[in-house]
mmCIF file of C-alpha atoms and ligand atoms in Angstrom:
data_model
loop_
_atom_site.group_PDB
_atom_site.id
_atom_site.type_symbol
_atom_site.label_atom_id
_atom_site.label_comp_id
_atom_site.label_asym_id
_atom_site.label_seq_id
_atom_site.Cartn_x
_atom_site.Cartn_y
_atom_site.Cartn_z
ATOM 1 C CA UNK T 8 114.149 127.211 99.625
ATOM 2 C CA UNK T 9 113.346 124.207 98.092
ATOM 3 C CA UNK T 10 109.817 123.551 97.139
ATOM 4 C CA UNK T 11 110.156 119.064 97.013
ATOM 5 C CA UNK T 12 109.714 116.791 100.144
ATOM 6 C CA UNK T 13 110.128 112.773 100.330
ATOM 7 C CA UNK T 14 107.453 111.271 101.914
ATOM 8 C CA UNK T 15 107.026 107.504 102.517
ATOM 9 C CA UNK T 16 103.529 105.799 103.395
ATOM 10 C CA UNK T 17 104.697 103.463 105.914
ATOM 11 C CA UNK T 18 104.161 99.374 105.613
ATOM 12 C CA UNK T 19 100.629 100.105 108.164
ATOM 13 C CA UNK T 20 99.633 101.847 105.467
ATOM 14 C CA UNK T 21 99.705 99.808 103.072
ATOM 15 C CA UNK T 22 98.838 96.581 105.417
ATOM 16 C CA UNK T 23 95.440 98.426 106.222
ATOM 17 C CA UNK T 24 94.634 99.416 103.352
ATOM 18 C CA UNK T 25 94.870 103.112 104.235
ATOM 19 C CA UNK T 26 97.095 104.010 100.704
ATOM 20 C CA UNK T 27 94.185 105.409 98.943
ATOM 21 C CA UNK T 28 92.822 107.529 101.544
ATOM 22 C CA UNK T 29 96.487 108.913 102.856
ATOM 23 C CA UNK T 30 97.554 109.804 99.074
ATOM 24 C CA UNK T 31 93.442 111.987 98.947
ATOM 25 C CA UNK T 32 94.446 113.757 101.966
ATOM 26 C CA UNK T 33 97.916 114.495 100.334
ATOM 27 C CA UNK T 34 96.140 115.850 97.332
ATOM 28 C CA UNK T 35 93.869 117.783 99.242
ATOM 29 C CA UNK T 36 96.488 119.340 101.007
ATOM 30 C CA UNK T 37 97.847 120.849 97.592
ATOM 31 C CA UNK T 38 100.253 118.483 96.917
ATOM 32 C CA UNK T 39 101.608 117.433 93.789
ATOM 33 C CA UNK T 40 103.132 114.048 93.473
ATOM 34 C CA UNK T 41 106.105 114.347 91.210
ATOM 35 C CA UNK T 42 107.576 110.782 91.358
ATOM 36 C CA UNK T 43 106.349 107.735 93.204
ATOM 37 C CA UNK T 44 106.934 103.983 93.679
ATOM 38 C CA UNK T 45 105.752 100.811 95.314
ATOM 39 C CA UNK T 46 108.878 98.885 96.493
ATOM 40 C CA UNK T 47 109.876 96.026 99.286
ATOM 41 C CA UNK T 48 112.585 97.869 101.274
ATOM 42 C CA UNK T 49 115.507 95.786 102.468
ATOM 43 C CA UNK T 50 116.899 95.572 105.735
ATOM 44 C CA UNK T 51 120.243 97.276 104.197
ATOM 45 C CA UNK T 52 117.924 99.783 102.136
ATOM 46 C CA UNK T 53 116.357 100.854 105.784
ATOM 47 C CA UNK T 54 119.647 100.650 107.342
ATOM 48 C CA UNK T 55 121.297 103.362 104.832
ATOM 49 C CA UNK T 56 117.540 105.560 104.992
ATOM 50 C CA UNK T 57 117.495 105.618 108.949
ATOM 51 C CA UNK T 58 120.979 105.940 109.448
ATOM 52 C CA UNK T 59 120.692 108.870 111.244
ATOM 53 C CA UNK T 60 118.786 107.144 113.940
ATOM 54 C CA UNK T 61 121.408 104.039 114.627
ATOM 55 C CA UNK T 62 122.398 103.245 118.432
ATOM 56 C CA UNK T 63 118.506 104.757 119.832
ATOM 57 C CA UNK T 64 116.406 102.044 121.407
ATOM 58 C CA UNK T 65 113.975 102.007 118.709
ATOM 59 C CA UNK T 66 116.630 101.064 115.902
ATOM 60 C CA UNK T 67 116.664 97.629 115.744
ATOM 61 C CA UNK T 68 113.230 97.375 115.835
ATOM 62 C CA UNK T 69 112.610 100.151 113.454
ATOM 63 C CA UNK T 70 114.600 98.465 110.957
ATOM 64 C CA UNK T 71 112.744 95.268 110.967
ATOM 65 C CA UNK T 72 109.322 96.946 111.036
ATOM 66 C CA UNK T 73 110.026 99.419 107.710
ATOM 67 C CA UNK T 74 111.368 96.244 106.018
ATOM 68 C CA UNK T 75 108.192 94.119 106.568
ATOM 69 C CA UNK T 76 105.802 94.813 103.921
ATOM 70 C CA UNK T 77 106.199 97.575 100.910
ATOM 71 C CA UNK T 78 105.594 100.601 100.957
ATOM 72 C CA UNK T 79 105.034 103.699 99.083
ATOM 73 C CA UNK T 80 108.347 106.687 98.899
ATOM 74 C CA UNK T 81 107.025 109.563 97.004
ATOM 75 C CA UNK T 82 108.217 112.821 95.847
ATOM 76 C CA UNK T 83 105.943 115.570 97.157
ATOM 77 C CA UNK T 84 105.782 119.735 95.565
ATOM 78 C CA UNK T 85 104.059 122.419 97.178
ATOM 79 C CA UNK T 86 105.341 125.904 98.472
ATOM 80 C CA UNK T 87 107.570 125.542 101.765
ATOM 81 C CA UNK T 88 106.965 121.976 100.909
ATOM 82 C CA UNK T 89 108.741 120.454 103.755
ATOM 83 C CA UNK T 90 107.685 122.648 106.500
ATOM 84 C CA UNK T 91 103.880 121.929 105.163
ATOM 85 C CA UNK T 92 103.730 118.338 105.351
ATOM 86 C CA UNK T 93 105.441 118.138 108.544
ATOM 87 C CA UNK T 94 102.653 119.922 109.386
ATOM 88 C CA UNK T 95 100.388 117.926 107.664
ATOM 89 C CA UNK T 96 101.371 114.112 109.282
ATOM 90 C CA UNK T 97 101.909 115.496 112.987
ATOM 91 C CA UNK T 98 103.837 114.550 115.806
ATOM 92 C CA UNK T 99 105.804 111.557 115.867
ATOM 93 C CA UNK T 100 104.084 109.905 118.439
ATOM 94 C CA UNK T 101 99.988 109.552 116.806
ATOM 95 C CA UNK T 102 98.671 110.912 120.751
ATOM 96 C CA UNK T 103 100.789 114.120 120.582
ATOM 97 C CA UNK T 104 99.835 114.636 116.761
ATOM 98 C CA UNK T 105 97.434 117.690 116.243
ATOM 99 C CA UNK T 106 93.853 116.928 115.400
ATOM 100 C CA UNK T 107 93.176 116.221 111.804
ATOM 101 C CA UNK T 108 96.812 115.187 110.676
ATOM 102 C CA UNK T 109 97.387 111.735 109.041
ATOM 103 C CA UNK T 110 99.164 110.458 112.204
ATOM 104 C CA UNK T 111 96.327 111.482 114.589
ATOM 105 C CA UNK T 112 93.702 110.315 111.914
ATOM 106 C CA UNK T 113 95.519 106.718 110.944
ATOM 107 C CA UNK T 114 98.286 105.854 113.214
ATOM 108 C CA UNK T 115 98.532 103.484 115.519
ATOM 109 C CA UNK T 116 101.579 103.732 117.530
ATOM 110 C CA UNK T 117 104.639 105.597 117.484
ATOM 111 C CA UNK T 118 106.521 103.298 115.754
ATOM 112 C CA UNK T 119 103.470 102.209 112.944
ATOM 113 C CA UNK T 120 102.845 105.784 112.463
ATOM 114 C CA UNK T 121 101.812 105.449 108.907
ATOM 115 C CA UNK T 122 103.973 108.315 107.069
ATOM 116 C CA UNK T 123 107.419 109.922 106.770
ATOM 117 C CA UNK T 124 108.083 113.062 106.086
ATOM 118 C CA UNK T 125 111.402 114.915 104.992
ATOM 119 C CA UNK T 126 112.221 117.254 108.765
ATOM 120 C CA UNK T 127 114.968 119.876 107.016
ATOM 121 C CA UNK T 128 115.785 121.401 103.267
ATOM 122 C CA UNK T 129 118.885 119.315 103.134
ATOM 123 C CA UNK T 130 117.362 115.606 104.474
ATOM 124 C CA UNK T 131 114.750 116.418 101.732
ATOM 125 C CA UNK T 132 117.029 116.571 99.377
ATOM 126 C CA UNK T 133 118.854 113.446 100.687
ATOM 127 C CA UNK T 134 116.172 111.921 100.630
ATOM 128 C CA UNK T 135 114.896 112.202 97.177
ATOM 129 C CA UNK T 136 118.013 111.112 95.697
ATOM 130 C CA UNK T 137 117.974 108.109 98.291
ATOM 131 C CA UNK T 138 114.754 106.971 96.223
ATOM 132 C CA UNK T 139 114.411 108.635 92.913
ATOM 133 C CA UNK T 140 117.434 109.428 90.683
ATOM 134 C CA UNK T 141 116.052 113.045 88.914
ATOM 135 C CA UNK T 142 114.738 111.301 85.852
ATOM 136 C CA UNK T 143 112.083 109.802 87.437
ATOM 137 C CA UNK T 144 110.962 112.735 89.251
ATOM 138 C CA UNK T 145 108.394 114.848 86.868
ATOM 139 C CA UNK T 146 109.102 118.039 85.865
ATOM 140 C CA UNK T 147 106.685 119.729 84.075
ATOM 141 C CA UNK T 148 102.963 120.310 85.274
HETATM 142 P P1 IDP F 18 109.679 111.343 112.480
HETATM 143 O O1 IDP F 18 109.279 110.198 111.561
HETATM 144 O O2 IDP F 18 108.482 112.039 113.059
HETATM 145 O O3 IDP F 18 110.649 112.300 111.811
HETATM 146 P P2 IDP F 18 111.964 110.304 113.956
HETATM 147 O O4 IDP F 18 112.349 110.767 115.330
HETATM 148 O O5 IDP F 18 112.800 110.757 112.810
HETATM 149 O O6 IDP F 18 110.424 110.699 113.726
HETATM 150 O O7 IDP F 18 111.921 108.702 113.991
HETATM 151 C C1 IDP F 18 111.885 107.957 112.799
HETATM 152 C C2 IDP F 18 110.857 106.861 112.964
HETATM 153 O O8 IDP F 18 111.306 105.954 113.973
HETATM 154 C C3 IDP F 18 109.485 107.313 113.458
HETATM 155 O O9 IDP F 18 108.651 107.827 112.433
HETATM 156 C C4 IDP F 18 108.930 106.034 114.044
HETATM 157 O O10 IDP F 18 108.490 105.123 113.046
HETATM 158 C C5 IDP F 18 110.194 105.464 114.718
HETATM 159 N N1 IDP F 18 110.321 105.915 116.116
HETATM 160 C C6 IDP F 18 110.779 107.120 116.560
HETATM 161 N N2 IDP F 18 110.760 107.189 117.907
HETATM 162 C C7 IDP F 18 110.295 106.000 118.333
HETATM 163 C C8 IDP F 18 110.026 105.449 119.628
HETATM 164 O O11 IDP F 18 110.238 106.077 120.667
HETATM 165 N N3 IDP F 18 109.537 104.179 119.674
HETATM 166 C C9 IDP F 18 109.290 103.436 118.540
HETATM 167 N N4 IDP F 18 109.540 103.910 117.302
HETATM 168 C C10 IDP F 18 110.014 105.174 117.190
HETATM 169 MG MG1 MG F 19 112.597 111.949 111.134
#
């Protein structure tokens, strides 16, 4: 099992000044960030991330939204890594997400729901590459 998860700190995030607080509650959570990045996705960048999701109702407007404003893709390492932050950003929608979970704490809708978060082994590992080719992701400590 792999031990690395991609998360993403939505544009909301960063709009509302929320980057500082979400990447403390990360930390606290245990952890590690092994390779990050501020960037300005582009439409086509979103397109190839969410392609998974192409042809649902919230597509279209998913890709303009992620596109927007920049945001944060970083490469998270903890034990049963993807699992755990799953856990730790909550339900899709922020009024299903369990108390205490960055979606129930920051979000404000489903689709400005503040954070991504890897769902299997293999997306995870998609995922990562998407963003980070392996040099950039830290190995040691
Ligand atoms: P996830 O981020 O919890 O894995 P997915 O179903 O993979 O949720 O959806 C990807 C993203 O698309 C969500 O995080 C959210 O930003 C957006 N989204 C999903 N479902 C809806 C919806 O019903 N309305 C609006 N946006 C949605
Ligand atoms: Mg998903």
């Amino acid at each position: 099992m792999s031990n690395k998860t991609l998360a993403i700190l939505k544009p909301d995030c960063l709009n509302r000044n929320l980057t500082g607080k979400a990447i403390d509650f990360i930390l606290d959570k245990g952890f590690k960030i092994k390779a990050m990045k501020l960037m300005n996705l582009t439409k086509v960048e979103v397109e190839g991330f969410y392609a998974i999701h192409k042809g649902k109702p919230f597509y279209d407007e998913l890709i303009e939204y992620m596109s927007s404003g920049p945001c944060i893709p970083m490469v998270l390492e903890k034990e049963n890594a993807v699992e755990n932050f799953r856990e730790v950003i909550g339900a899709t929608d922020p009024r299903e997400a369990a108390e205490n979970t960055l979606r129930s704490l920051y979000a404000k809708s489903t689709q400005r729901n503040t954070v991504h978060g890897s769902d299997s082994e293999e997306n995870a590992q998609k995922e990562i590459a998407f963003f980070f080719p392996l040099k950039e992701i830290i190995t040691c400590q």
